PDB file of C-alpha atoms in Angstrom:
ATOM      1  CA  UNK A  22       0.000   0.000   0.000  1.00 42.00           C
ATOM      2  CA  UNK A  23       1.517   3.300  -1.083  1.00 45.00           C
ATOM      3  CA  UNK A  24       0.599   6.925  -0.655  1.00 48.00           C
ATOM      4  CA  UNK A  25       1.140   9.559  -3.350  1.00 49.00           C
ATOM      5  CA  UNK A  26       0.382  13.274  -3.277  1.00 44.00           C
ATOM      6  CA  UNK A  27      -0.992  14.415  -6.672  1.00 51.00           C
ATOM      7  CA  UNK A  28      -0.553  18.182  -6.247  1.00 54.00           C
ATOM      8  CA  UNK A  29      -0.005  20.826  -3.571  1.00 56.00           C
ATOM      9  CA  UNK A  30      -3.711  21.800  -3.386  1.00 57.00           C
ATOM     10  CA  UNK A  31      -4.541  18.381  -1.942  1.00 56.00           C
ATOM     11  CA  UNK A  32      -1.526  18.339   0.342  1.00 55.00           C
ATOM     12  CA  UNK A  33      -3.465  17.209   3.413  1.00 62.00           C
ATOM     13  CA  UNK A  34      -5.440  14.552   1.557  1.00 62.00           C
ATOM     14  CA  UNK A  35      -4.007  11.033   1.595  1.00 63.00           C
ATOM     15  CA  UNK A  36      -4.924   8.743  -1.258  1.00 58.00           C
ATOM     16  CA  UNK A  37      -4.612   4.974  -1.146  1.00 63.00           C
ATOM     17  CA  UNK A  38      -3.506   3.311  -4.358  1.00 55.00           C
ATOM     18  CA  UNK A  39      -4.045  -0.232  -5.514  1.00 55.00           C
ATOM     19  CA  UNK A  40      -1.135  -2.589  -6.162  1.00 55.00           C
ATOM     20  CA  UNK A  41      -1.880  -2.433  -9.923  1.00 53.00           C
ATOM     21  CA  UNK A  42      -1.181   1.297 -10.101  1.00 49.00           C
ATOM     22  CA  UNK A  43       1.544   2.014 -12.665  1.00 49.00           C
ATOM     23  CA  UNK A  44       3.073   4.906 -10.687  1.00 48.00           C
ATOM     24  CA  UNK A  45       4.138   2.661  -7.801  1.00 49.00           C
ATOM     25  CA  UNK A  46       7.579   1.154  -8.322  1.00 51.00           C
ATOM     26  CA  UNK A  47       8.430  -2.072  -6.513  1.00 55.00           C
ATOM     27  CA  UNK A  48      11.898  -3.065  -5.369  1.00 56.00           C
ATOM     28  CA  UNK A  49      11.861  -6.167  -7.590  1.00 56.00           C
ATOM     29  CA  UNK A  50      11.320  -3.865 -10.563  1.00 52.00           C
ATOM     30  CA  UNK A  51      14.357  -1.773  -9.594  1.00 51.00           C
ATOM     31  CA  UNK A  52      16.646  -4.766  -9.110  1.00 52.00           C
ATOM     32  CA  UNK A  53      15.435  -6.400 -12.320  1.00 55.00           C
ATOM     33  CA  UNK A  54      16.437  -3.411 -14.475  1.00 64.00           C
ATOM     34  CA  UNK A  55      19.917  -2.942 -12.999  1.00 74.00           C
ATOM     35  CA  UNK A  56      22.667  -3.741 -15.516  1.00 83.00           C
ATOM     36  CA  UNK A  57      24.746  -6.870 -15.090  1.00 88.00           C
ATOM     37  CA  UNK A  58      27.807  -6.396 -12.854  1.00 91.00           C
ATOM     38  CA  UNK A  59      31.202  -5.798 -14.432  1.00 92.00           C
ATOM     39  CA  UNK A  60      33.626  -8.653 -13.716  1.00 93.00           C
ATOM     40  CA  UNK A  61      37.324  -7.787 -13.548  1.00 93.00           C
ATOM     41  CA  UNK A  62      39.420 -10.929 -13.701  1.00 91.00           C
ATOM     42  CA  UNK A  63      43.029 -11.094 -12.598  1.00 90.00           C
ATOM     43  CA  UNK A  64      45.535 -10.176 -15.308  1.00 90.00           C
ATOM     44  CA  UNK A  65      48.759 -11.219 -13.599  1.00 84.00           C
ATOM     45  CA  UNK A  66      51.031 -14.139 -14.346  1.00 85.00           C
ATOM     46  CA  UNK A  67      51.138 -15.488 -10.774  1.00 83.00           C
ATOM     47  CA  UNK A  68      48.108 -16.810  -8.894  1.00 82.00           C
ATOM     48  CA  UNK A  69      48.262 -17.981  -5.279  1.00 82.00           C
ATOM     49  CA  UNK A  70      45.147 -19.788  -4.024  1.00 84.00           C
ATOM     50  CA  UNK A  71      42.985 -18.077  -6.662  1.00 85.00           C
ATOM     51  CA  UNK A  72      44.266 -14.536  -6.039  1.00 89.00           C
ATOM     52  CA  UNK A  73      46.098 -13.070  -9.025  1.00 90.00           C
ATOM     53  CA  UNK A  74      49.030 -10.723  -8.574  1.00 89.00           C
ATOM     54  CA  UNK A  75      47.374  -7.818 -10.464  1.00 93.00           C
ATOM     55  CA  UNK A  76      44.168  -6.615 -12.088  1.00 94.00           C
ATOM     56  CA  UNK A  77      43.940  -4.908 -15.472  1.00 92.00           C
ATOM     57  CA  UNK A  78      43.434  -1.148 -15.231  1.00 89.00           C
ATOM     58  CA  UNK A  79      41.757  -0.882 -18.644  1.00 93.00           C
ATOM     59  CA  UNK A  80      38.550   1.141 -18.354  1.00 94.00           C
ATOM     60  CA  UNK A  81      35.417  -0.925 -19.154  1.00 93.00           C
ATOM     61  CA  UNK A  82      33.087   0.801 -21.619  1.00 92.00           C
ATOM     62  CA  UNK A  83      30.053  -0.130 -19.463  1.00 91.00           C
ATOM     63  CA  UNK A  84      31.209   2.357 -16.818  1.00 92.00           C
ATOM     64  CA  UNK A  85      31.313   5.300 -19.232  1.00 92.00           C
ATOM     65  CA  UNK A  86      29.268   8.115 -17.738  1.00 90.00           C
ATOM     66  CA  UNK A  87      29.251   6.509 -14.276  1.00 91.00           C
ATOM     67  CA  UNK A  88      32.834   7.043 -13.138  1.00 93.00           C
ATOM     68  CA  UNK A  89      35.828   8.931 -14.506  1.00 94.00           C
ATOM     69  CA  UNK A  90      38.545   6.765 -16.100  1.00 94.00           C
ATOM     70  CA  UNK A  91      41.145   8.432 -13.870  1.00 95.00           C
ATOM     71  CA  UNK A  92      39.274   7.461 -10.686  1.00 95.00           C
ATOM     72  CA  UNK A  93      38.884   3.908 -11.977  1.00 95.00           C
ATOM     73  CA  UNK A  94      42.620   3.612 -12.731  1.00 96.00           C
ATOM     74  CA  UNK A  95      43.489   5.071  -9.335  1.00 96.00           C
ATOM     75  CA  UNK A  96      41.272   2.524  -7.548  1.00 96.00           C
ATOM     76  CA  UNK A  97      42.667  -0.410  -9.520  1.00 96.00           C
ATOM     77  CA  UNK A  98      46.170   0.958  -8.896  1.00 96.00           C
ATOM     78  CA  UNK A  99      45.537   0.894  -5.132  1.00 96.00           C
ATOM     79  CA  UNK A 100      44.374  -2.731  -5.322  1.00 95.00           C
ATOM     80  CA  UNK A 101      47.411  -3.646  -7.432  1.00 94.00           C
ATOM     81  CA  UNK A 102      49.736  -1.891  -4.963  1.00 95.00           C
ATOM     82  CA  UNK A 103      48.250  -3.956  -2.126  1.00 93.00           C
ATOM     83  CA  UNK A 104      48.747  -7.139  -4.150  1.00 90.00           C
ATOM     84  CA  UNK A 105      52.292  -6.128  -5.119  1.00 88.00           C
ATOM     85  CA  UNK A 106      53.136  -5.631  -1.455  1.00 90.00           C
ATOM     86  CA  UNK A 107      51.658  -8.882  -0.143  1.00 85.00           C
ATOM     87  CA  UNK A 108      51.814 -11.573  -2.831  1.00 82.00           C
ATOM     88  CA  UNK A 109      55.616 -11.954  -3.162  1.00 76.00           C
ATOM     89  CA  UNK A 110      55.744 -12.879   0.530  1.00 80.00           C
ATOM     90  CA  UNK A 111      52.932 -15.400  -0.027  1.00 76.00           C
ATOM     91  CA  UNK A 112      54.824 -16.993  -2.937  1.00 78.00           C
ATOM     92  CA  UNK A 113      57.998 -17.365  -0.862  1.00 80.00           C
ATOM     93  CA  UNK A 114      56.074 -19.011   1.969  1.00 76.00           C
ATOM     94  CA  UNK A 115      54.310 -21.267  -0.537  1.00 79.00           C
ATOM     95  CA  UNK A 116      57.607 -22.481  -1.982  1.00 80.00           C
ATOM     96  CA  UNK A 117      59.047 -23.003   1.493  1.00 81.00           C
ATOM     97  CA  UNK A 118      55.856 -24.806   2.559  1.00 81.00           C
ATOM     98  CA  UNK A 119      55.940 -27.102  -0.464  1.00 79.00           C
ATOM     99  CA  UNK A 120      59.576 -28.033   0.213  1.00 79.00           C
ATOM    100  CA  UNK A 121      58.845 -28.891   3.841  1.00 80.00           C
ATOM    101  CA  UNK A 122      55.391 -30.391   3.233  1.00 76.00           C
ATOM    102  CA  UNK A 123      56.497 -34.035   3.490  1.00 75.00           C
ATOM    103  CA  UNK A 124      58.296 -33.504   6.798  1.00 81.00           C
ATOM    104  CA  UNK A 125      55.502 -31.464   8.417  1.00 79.00           C
ATOM    105  CA  UNK A 126      52.543 -33.494   7.114  1.00 75.00           C
ATOM    106  CA  UNK A 127      51.122 -30.389   5.382  1.00 74.00           C
ATOM    107  CA  UNK A 128      51.313 -28.039   8.368  1.00 80.00           C
ATOM    108  CA  UNK A 129      53.977 -25.967   6.618  1.00 77.00           C
ATOM    109  CA  UNK A 130      51.287 -24.671   4.241  1.00 78.00           C
ATOM    110  CA  UNK A 131      49.306 -22.968   7.050  1.00 79.00           C
ATOM    111  CA  UNK A 132      51.353 -19.726   6.949  1.00 80.00           C
ATOM    112  CA  UNK A 133      50.546 -19.336   3.248  1.00 80.00           C
ATOM    113  CA  UNK A 134      46.838 -19.879   3.851  1.00 81.00           C
ATOM    114  CA  UNK A 135      46.822 -17.320   6.659  1.00 82.00           C
ATOM    115  CA  UNK A 136      48.801 -14.766   4.632  1.00 84.00           C
ATOM    116  CA  UNK A 137      46.491 -15.228   1.651  1.00 85.00           C
ATOM    117  CA  UNK A 138      43.461 -14.676   3.893  1.00 90.00           C
ATOM    118  CA  UNK A 139      45.084 -11.519   5.274  1.00 91.00           C
ATOM    119  CA  UNK A 140      45.716 -10.264   1.724  1.00 91.00           C
ATOM    120  CA  UNK A 141      42.078 -10.870   0.764  1.00 93.00           C
ATOM    121  CA  UNK A 142      40.874  -9.039   3.877  1.00 95.00           C
ATOM    122  CA  UNK A 143      43.116  -6.052   3.180  1.00 95.00           C
ATOM    123  CA  UNK A 144      41.759  -5.842  -0.387  1.00 95.00           C
ATOM    124  CA  UNK A 145      38.188  -6.105   0.910  1.00 96.00           C
ATOM    125  CA  UNK A 146      38.850  -3.286   3.407  1.00 97.00           C
ATOM    126  CA  UNK A 147      40.406  -1.191   0.649  1.00 97.00           C
ATOM    127  CA  UNK A 148      37.348  -1.743  -1.571  1.00 97.00           C
ATOM    128  CA  UNK A 149      35.015  -0.859   1.324  1.00 97.00           C
ATOM    129  CA  UNK A 150      36.951   2.367   1.833  1.00 96.00           C
ATOM    130  CA  UNK A 151      36.729   3.144  -1.912  1.00 96.00           C
ATOM    131  CA  UNK A 152      32.983   2.405  -1.863  1.00 96.00           C
ATOM    132  CA  UNK A 153      32.357   4.718   1.088  1.00 96.00           C
ATOM    133  CA  UNK A 154      34.603   7.432  -0.303  1.00 94.00           C
ATOM    134  CA  UNK A 155      33.313   7.536  -3.872  1.00 94.00           C
ATOM    135  CA  UNK A 156      31.503   4.646  -5.503  1.00 95.00           C
ATOM    136  CA  UNK A 157      28.347   4.441  -3.374  1.00 93.00           C
ATOM    137  CA  UNK A 158      27.691   8.108  -4.229  1.00 92.00           C
ATOM    138  CA  UNK A 159      27.957   7.189  -7.919  1.00 92.00           C
ATOM    139  CA  UNK A 160      25.625   4.192  -7.630  1.00 91.00           C
ATOM    140  CA  UNK A 161      28.351   1.531  -7.810  1.00 94.00           C
ATOM    141  CA  UNK A 162      29.578  -1.126  -5.387  1.00 96.00           C
ATOM    142  CA  UNK A 163      32.984  -2.835  -5.697  1.00 96.00           C
ATOM    143  CA  UNK A 164      33.648  -6.148  -3.992  1.00 96.00           C
ATOM    144  CA  UNK A 165      36.075  -9.042  -4.120  1.00 96.00           C
ATOM    145  CA  UNK A 166      34.206 -12.175  -5.087  1.00 95.00           C
ATOM    146  CA  UNK A 167      35.051 -15.844  -5.510  1.00 93.00           C
ATOM    147  CA  UNK A 168      34.126 -17.278  -8.947  1.00 92.00           C
ATOM    148  CA  UNK A 169      34.633 -20.594 -10.689  1.00 90.00           C
ATOM    149  CA  UNK A 170      36.934 -20.513 -13.686  1.00 84.00           C
ATOM    150  CA  UNK A 171      35.329 -21.342 -17.006  1.00 83.00           C
ATOM    151  CA  UNK A 172      36.093 -24.882 -18.101  1.00 84.00           C
ATOM    152  CA  UNK A 173      37.594 -26.138 -14.838  1.00 86.00           C
ATOM    153  CA  UNK A 174      36.838 -26.636 -11.154  1.00 87.00           C
ATOM    154  CA  UNK A 175      39.415 -24.073 -10.058  1.00 89.00           C
ATOM    155  CA  UNK A 176      38.324 -20.946  -8.190  1.00 91.00           C
ATOM    156  CA  UNK A 177      39.590 -17.426  -8.768  1.00 92.00           C
ATOM    157  CA  UNK A 178      38.989 -14.106  -7.046  1.00 93.00           C
ATOM    158  CA  UNK A 179      37.565 -11.340  -9.212  1.00 94.00           C
ATOM    159  CA  UNK A 180      36.505  -7.771  -8.578  1.00 95.00           C
ATOM    160  CA  UNK A 181      32.768  -7.334  -9.131  1.00 95.00           C
ATOM    161  CA  UNK A 182      31.508  -3.843  -9.884  1.00 95.00           C
ATOM    162  CA  UNK A 183      27.773  -3.909  -9.187  1.00 94.00           C
ATOM    163  CA  UNK A 184      25.278  -1.211 -10.078  1.00 92.00           C
ATOM    164  CA  UNK A 185      23.151  -0.088  -7.141  1.00 89.00           C
ATOM    165  CA  UNK A 186      19.450   0.391  -7.918  1.00 82.00           C
ATOM    166  CA  UNK A 187      18.110   3.937  -7.841  1.00 74.00           C
ATOM    167  CA  UNK A 188      15.401   4.190  -5.221  1.00 68.00           C
ATOM    168  CA  UNK A 189      12.749   6.849  -5.730  1.00 65.00           C
ATOM    169  CA  UNK A 190      13.213   9.390  -2.949  1.00 67.00           C
ATOM    170  CA  UNK A 191       9.629  10.603  -3.112  1.00 66.00           C
ATOM    171  CA  UNK A 192       8.180   7.186  -2.317  1.00 62.00           C
ATOM    172  CA  UNK A 193       7.107   6.879   1.315  1.00 63.00           C
ATOM    173  CA  UNK A 194       8.271   4.036   3.552  1.00 58.00           C
TER     174      UNK A 194
END
């Protein structure tokens, strides 16, 4: 049940509208007409537990008019800087863990798993900061998401850029 005010002369009058009324917009309608999210796959040559060592900073044409290419490149550059700082350490621990794996019954791989989780969390925090700073105001939401690779059972981490639905501000609660 929604309430609309047709003009200022009837400001005090409250009208009840049926569910079939065309002027009432439902939330399912808003979500249904949002564009598909943009998927940014890793573009690096090293992948540790599904996390690539860099993302491509090429501006997707779908985002034209939503965000400036410079802001997009700056955001991807921040994510790549975080990966550049953390992933070489993860690779070293992975090699060391693989060499000692037989002697430690697999426990030598735990540091790599923990470091990889820490890297994912730092990227997620960075994307949350970017969302709060800029992208939520522009109607976008960036997040790190786990996806299956095409053609195999392997999993990779991608950056999803979702479009937030525009809610009508004149619609009452």
